[in-house]
């Protein structure tokens, strides 16, 4: 069974707590996380996969694998790639309904707002919104096949 969204968020909070209040270390860690994101196919880096509302370019795709959604993403900046990698870590492999209902409390708990500024915070909100829209679409599709 997939680890719960809440459990994954608690892991992330613990990882960031180790870094203390060192802003630079946290940003560097976010960039390191982005570097671990699996490469996205160049063919998927098309305009229709770009998340609107992000200062940087962020491509996001989603596919339904059984009852769970698998996300993949990339960005043209290291920090943004790290941010989307955190969201993928929390939400990928989860059921659509769980994604739609997820409260992403880790963002506030790790002090993300102070780390990334308002432009990137808006972009982060756009990433979350897009992931939840994918979840809604897949949930609707699943509901249609179960009737």
Coordinates of N, CA, C and O in Angstrom, one line a residue, residues 13-115:
X13 N 8.9 17.2 6.6 CA 9.1 18.2 7.7 C 10.3 17.8 8.6 O 11.1 18.7 8.9
X14 N 10.4 16.5 8.8 CA 11.6 16.0 9.6 C 12.9 16.3 8.9 O 13.9 16.7 9.6
X15 N 12.9 16.1 7.6 CA 14.2 16.4 6.9 C 14.6 17.8 6.9 O 15.7 18.2 7.1
X16 N 13.6 18.7 6.8 CA 13.8 20.2 6.9 C 14.2 20.6 8.3 O 15.0 21.6 8.4
X17 N 13.6 20.0 9.3 CA 14.0 20.3 10.7 C 15.4 20.1 11.0 O 16.0 20.9 11.7
X18 N 16.0 19.1 10.4 CA 17.5 18.9 10.5 C 18.3 20.1 10.1 O 19.3 20.4 10.7
X19 N 17.8 20.8 9.1 CA 18.5 21.9 8.5 C 18.4 23.2 9.4 O 19.1 24.2 9.2
X20 N 17.5 23.1 10.4 CA 17.3 24.3 11.3 C 16.8 25.5 10.6 O 15.9 25.4 9.6
X21 N 17.3 26.7 10.9 CA 16.8 27.9 10.4 C 17.7 28.4 9.3 O 17.6 29.6 8.9
X22 N 18.6 27.6 8.8 CA 19.5 28.0 7.7 C 18.9 28.1 6.4 O 18.7 27.0 5.7
X23 N 18.5 29.3 6.0 CA 17.7 29.5 4.7 C 18.5 28.9 3.5 O 17.9 28.3 2.7
X24 N 19.8 29.2 3.4 CA 20.6 28.8 2.3 C 20.7 27.2 2.2 O 20.6 26.7 1.1
X25 N 20.8 26.6 3.4 CA 20.8 25.1 3.4 C 19.5 24.6 2.9 O 19.5 23.6 2.1
X26 N 18.4 25.2 3.3 CA 17.1 24.7 2.8 C 16.9 24.9 1.3 O 16.4 24.0 0.6
X27 N 17.3 26.0 0.8 CA 17.2 26.2 -0.6 C 18.1 25.3 -1.4 O 17.7 24.7 -2.4
X28 N 19.3 25.1 -0.9 CA 20.2 24.1 -1.5 C 19.6 22.7 -1.5 O 19.7 22.0 -2.5
X29 N 19.0 22.3 -0.4 CA 18.4 21.0 -0.3 C 17.2 20.9 -1.3 O 17.1 19.9 -2.0
X30 N 16.4 21.9 -1.4 CA 15.3 21.9 -2.4 C 15.9 21.7 -3.8 O 15.4 20.9 -4.6
X31 N 17.0 22.4 -4.1 CA 17.7 22.2 -5.5 C 18.2 20.8 -5.6 O 18.1 20.2 -6.7
X32 N 18.8 20.2 -4.6 CA 19.2 18.8 -4.6 C 18.1 17.9 -4.9 O 18.2 16.9 -5.6
X33 N 16.9 18.1 -4.3 CA 15.8 17.3 -4.5 C 15.3 17.3 -6.0 O 15.0 16.3 -6.5
X34 N 15.4 18.5 -6.5 CA 15.0 18.7 -7.9 C 16.0 17.9 -8.8 O 15.5 17.4 -9.9
X35 N 17.2 17.8 -8.5 CA 18.2 17.1 -9.3 C 17.9 15.6 -9.3 O 18.3 14.8 -10.2
X36 N 17.1 15.1 -8.3 CA 16.8 13.7 -8.2 C 15.5 13.3 -9.0 O 15.2 12.2 -9.1
X37 N 14.9 14.3 -9.5 CA 13.6 14.1 -10.2 C 13.9 13.4 -11.5 O 14.8 13.8 -12.3
X38 N 13.3 12.3 -11.8 CA 13.5 11.5 -13.1 C 13.3 12.4 -14.3 O 12.5 13.3 -14.3
X39 N 14.2 12.3 -15.3 CA 14.1 13.1 -16.5 C 12.8 12.9 -17.2 O 12.3 11.8 -17.2
X40 N 12.3 14.0 -17.7 CA 11.0 14.0 -18.4 C 11.4 13.9 -19.9 O 12.4 14.5 -20.4
X41 N 10.6 13.1 -20.6 CA 10.8 13.0 -22.1 C 10.7 14.4 -22.7 O 9.8 15.2 -22.4
X42 N 11.6 14.7 -23.6 CA 11.5 16.0 -24.4 C 10.2 16.1 -25.1 O 9.7 17.2 -25.2
X43 N 9.6 15.0 -25.5 CA 8.3 15.1 -26.2 C 7.2 15.5 -25.3 O 6.1 15.9 -25.8
X44 N 7.4 15.5 -24.0 CA 6.4 15.9 -23.1 C 6.5 17.4 -22.7 O 5.6 17.9 -22.1
X45 N 7.6 18.0 -23.1 CA 7.9 19.4 -22.8 C 7.2 20.2 -23.8 O 7.9 20.9 -24.6
X46 N 5.9 20.2 -23.9 CA 5.1 21.0 -24.8 C 4.3 22.0 -24.1 O 4.0 21.8 -22.9
X47 N 3.8 23.0 -24.9 CA 3.0 24.1 -24.2 C 1.8 23.6 -23.5 O 1.5 24.1 -22.4
X48 N 1.2 22.5 -23.9 CA -0.1 22.1 -23.3 C 0.3 21.5 -21.9 O -0.6 21.4 -21.0
X49 N 1.5 21.1 -21.6 CA 1.9 20.6 -20.3 C 2.5 21.6 -19.4 O 2.9 21.3 -18.2
X50 N 2.6 22.9 -19.8 CA 3.2 24.0 -19.0 C 2.1 24.4 -18.0 O 0.9 24.6 -18.3
X51 N 2.5 24.6 -16.8 CA 1.6 25.1 -15.7 C 1.6 26.6 -15.8 O 2.6 27.3 -15.7
X52 N 0.4 27.1 -16.0 CA 0.2 28.5 -16.1 C 0.3 29.1 -14.7 O -0.1 28.5 -13.7
X53 N 0.9 30.3 -14.6 CA 1.0 31.0 -13.4 C 2.3 30.9 -12.7 O 2.5 31.4 -11.6
X54 N 3.2 30.1 -13.3 CA 4.6 30.0 -12.8 C 5.5 30.9 -13.5 O 5.5 31.1 -14.7
X55 N 6.4 31.5 -12.7 CA 7.4 32.4 -13.3 C 8.4 31.6 -14.1 O 8.7 32.1 -15.2
X56 N 8.8 30.5 -13.7 CA 9.7 29.6 -14.4 C 8.8 28.7 -15.3 O 7.6 28.6 -15.1
X57 N 9.4 28.0 -16.2 CA 8.6 27.0 -17.0 C 8.6 25.7 -16.2 O 9.6 25.2 -15.7
X58 N 7.4 25.2 -16.0 CA 7.2 23.9 -15.3 C 6.3 23.1 -16.2 O 5.2 23.5 -16.5
X59 N 6.7 21.9 -16.6 CA 5.9 21.0 -17.3 C 5.5 19.9 -16.4 O 6.2 19.4 -15.5
X60 N 4.2 19.5 -16.5 CA 3.6 18.5 -15.6 C 2.7 17.6 -16.4 O 1.9 18.1 -17.2
X61 N 2.9 16.3 -16.3 CA 2.0 15.3 -16.9 C 1.5 14.4 -15.8 O 2.1 14.2 -14.7
X62 N 0.4 13.7 -16.1 CA -0.2 12.8 -15.1 C -0.8 11.6 -15.9 O -1.3 11.8 -17.0
X63 N -0.7 10.4 -15.3 CA -1.3 9.3 -15.9 C -1.9 8.4 -14.8 O -1.4 8.4 -13.7
X64 N -3.0 7.8 -15.1 CA -3.7 6.9 -14.2 C -3.1 5.5 -14.3 O -3.0 4.9 -15.4
X65 N -2.5 5.0 -13.2 CA -1.9 3.7 -13.2 C -2.7 2.9 -12.2 O -2.5 3.0 -11.0
X66 N -3.7 2.1 -12.7 CA -4.6 1.4 -11.8 C -5.5 2.4 -11.2 O -6.2 3.2 -11.8
X67 N -5.4 2.5 -9.9 CA -6.3 3.4 -9.1 C -5.5 4.7 -8.6 O -6.0 5.5 -7.9
X68 N -4.2 4.8 -9.0 CA -3.4 5.9 -8.5 C -2.9 6.7 -9.7 O -2.8 6.3 -10.8
X69 N -2.6 8.0 -9.4 CA -2.0 8.9 -10.4 C -0.5 8.9 -10.2 O 0.0 9.0 -9.1
X70 N 0.2 8.8 -11.4 CA 1.6 9.0 -11.4 C 1.9 10.3 -12.1 O 1.5 10.5 -13.3
X71 N 2.6 11.2 -11.4 CA 3.0 12.5 -12.0 C 4.4 12.5 -12.5 O 5.2 11.8 -11.9
X72 N 4.7 13.2 -13.5 CA 6.1 13.5 -13.9 C 6.1 15.0 -14.2 O 5.2 15.6 -14.7
X73 N 7.3 15.6 -14.0 CA 7.5 17.0 -14.2 C 8.9 17.4 -14.4 O 9.8 16.6 -14.2
X74 N 9.1 18.6 -14.9 CA 10.4 19.2 -15.1 C 10.3 20.7 -15.0 O 9.2 21.2 -15.2
X75 N 11.4 21.4 -14.8 CA 11.4 22.8 -14.8 C 12.7 23.3 -15.4 O 13.7 22.6 -15.4
X76 N 12.7 24.5 -15.8 CA 13.9 25.1 -16.4 C 14.8 25.8 -15.3 O 15.8 26.3 -15.6
X77 N 14.3 25.8 -14.0 CA 15.1 26.3 -13.0 C 15.2 25.3 -11.8 O 14.3 24.5 -11.6
X78 N 16.4 25.3 -11.2 CA 16.7 24.3 -10.2 C 15.7 24.3 -8.9 O 15.3 23.3 -8.4
X79 N 15.5 25.6 -8.5 CA 14.6 25.7 -7.3 C 13.2 25.2 -7.6 O 12.6 24.5 -6.8
X80 N 12.7 25.7 -8.7 CA 11.3 25.3 -9.1 C 11.2 23.8 -9.3 O 10.3 23.1 -8.9
X81 N 12.3 23.2 -9.9 CA 12.3 21.7 -10.1 C 12.3 21.0 -8.7 O 11.6 20.0 -8.6
X82 N 12.9 21.6 -7.8 CA 12.9 21.1 -6.4 C 11.5 21.1 -5.8 O 11.1 20.2 -5.1
X83 N 10.9 22.3 -6.0 CA 9.5 22.5 -5.5 C 8.5 21.4 -6.0 O 7.8 20.8 -5.3
X84 N 8.6 21.2 -7.4 CA 7.7 20.3 -8.0 C 8.0 18.9 -7.6 O 7.2 18.0 -7.4
X85 N 9.3 18.6 -7.3 CA 9.7 17.3 -6.9 C 9.1 17.0 -5.5 O 8.7 15.8 -5.2
X86 N 9.0 18.0 -4.6 CA 8.4 17.8 -3.3 C 6.9 17.4 -3.5 O 6.4 16.5 -2.8
X87 N 6.3 18.2 -4.4 CA 4.8 17.9 -4.6 C 4.6 16.5 -5.2 O 3.7 15.8 -4.8
X88 N 5.5 16.1 -6.1 CA 5.4 14.8 -6.7 C 5.6 13.7 -5.6 O 4.9 12.7 -5.6
X89 N 6.6 13.9 -4.8 CA 6.9 13.0 -3.7 C 5.6 12.8 -2.8 O 5.3 11.6 -2.4
X90 N 4.9 13.8 -2.6 CA 3.7 13.8 -1.7 C 2.5 13.2 -2.4 O 1.8 12.3 -1.9
X91 N 2.3 13.6 -3.7 CA 1.0 13.3 -4.4 C 1.1 12.2 -5.4 O 0.1 11.5 -5.6
X92 N 2.2 11.9 -6.0 CA 2.3 10.8 -7.0 C 2.1 9.5 -6.3 O 2.6 9.2 -5.2
X93 N 1.4 8.6 -7.0 CA 1.2 7.3 -6.4 C 0.0 7.2 -5.4 O -0.3 6.3 -4.8
X94 N -0.8 8.3 -5.4 CA -2.0 8.4 -4.5 C -3.2 8.3 -5.4 O -3.2 8.6 -6.6
X95 N -4.3 8.0 -4.7 CA -5.6 7.9 -5.4 C -6.1 9.4 -5.6 O -5.9 10.3 -4.8
X96 N -6.9 9.5 -6.8 CA -7.4 10.9 -7.1 C -8.1 11.5 -6.0 O -7.9 12.7 -5.7
X97 N -9.0 10.8 -5.3 CA -9.8 11.4 -4.2 C -8.9 11.9 -3.1 O -9.1 13.0 -2.5
X98 N -7.9 11.1 -2.8 CA -6.9 11.5 -1.7 C -6.2 12.8 -2.1 O -5.9 13.7 -1.2
X99 N -5.8 12.9 -3.4 CA -5.1 14.1 -3.8 C -6.0 15.3 -3.7 O -5.6 16.4 -3.3
X100 N -7.3 15.2 -4.2 CA -8.2 16.3 -4.2 C -8.4 16.8 -2.7 O -8.6 18.0 -2.5
X101 N -8.4 15.9 -1.8 CA -8.7 16.2 -0.4 C -7.5 16.6 0.4 O -7.6 17.0 1.6
X102 N -6.3 16.4 -0.2 CA -5.1 16.6 0.6 C -4.9 18.0 1.1 O -5.1 19.0 0.3
X103 N -4.6 18.1 2.3 CA -4.1 19.4 2.9 C -2.6 19.4 2.9 O -2.1 18.6 3.7
X104 N -2.0 20.2 2.2 CA -0.5 20.2 2.1 C 0.1 21.1 3.2 O 0.5 22.2 2.9
X105 N 0.1 20.6 4.4 CA 0.6 21.3 5.6 C 2.1 21.5 5.6 O 2.6 22.3 6.3
X106 N 2.8 20.6 4.9 CA 4.3 20.6 5.0 C 4.8 21.9 4.5 O 5.9 22.4 4.9
X107 N 4.1 22.6 3.5 CA 4.6 23.8 2.9 C 4.8 24.9 4.0 O 5.9 25.5 4.0
X108 N 3.8 25.0 4.8 CA 3.9 26.0 5.9 C 4.9 25.6 7.0 O 5.7 26.4 7.5
X109 N 4.8 24.3 7.3 CA 5.7 23.8 8.4 C 7.2 23.9 8.1 O 7.9 24.1 9.1
X110 N 7.6 23.8 6.9 CA 9.0 24.0 6.6 C 9.4 25.4 6.3 O 10.5 25.7 5.9
X111 N 8.4 26.3 6.4 CA 8.7 27.7 6.1 C 8.9 28.1 4.7 O 9.7 29.0 4.4
X112 N 8.2 27.4 3.8 CA 8.4 27.6 2.4 C 8.1 29.0 2.0 O 8.9 29.6 1.1
X113 N 7.1 29.7 2.5 CA 6.8 31.0 2.2 C 8.0 32.0 2.4 O 8.2 32.8 1.5
X114 N 8.7 31.8 3.4 CA 9.9 32.7 3.7 C 11.0 32.3 2.8 O 11.9 33.2 2.5
X115 N 11.1 31.1 2.3 CA 12.2 30.6 1.5 C 12.1 31.1 0.0 O 13.1 31.5 -0.6

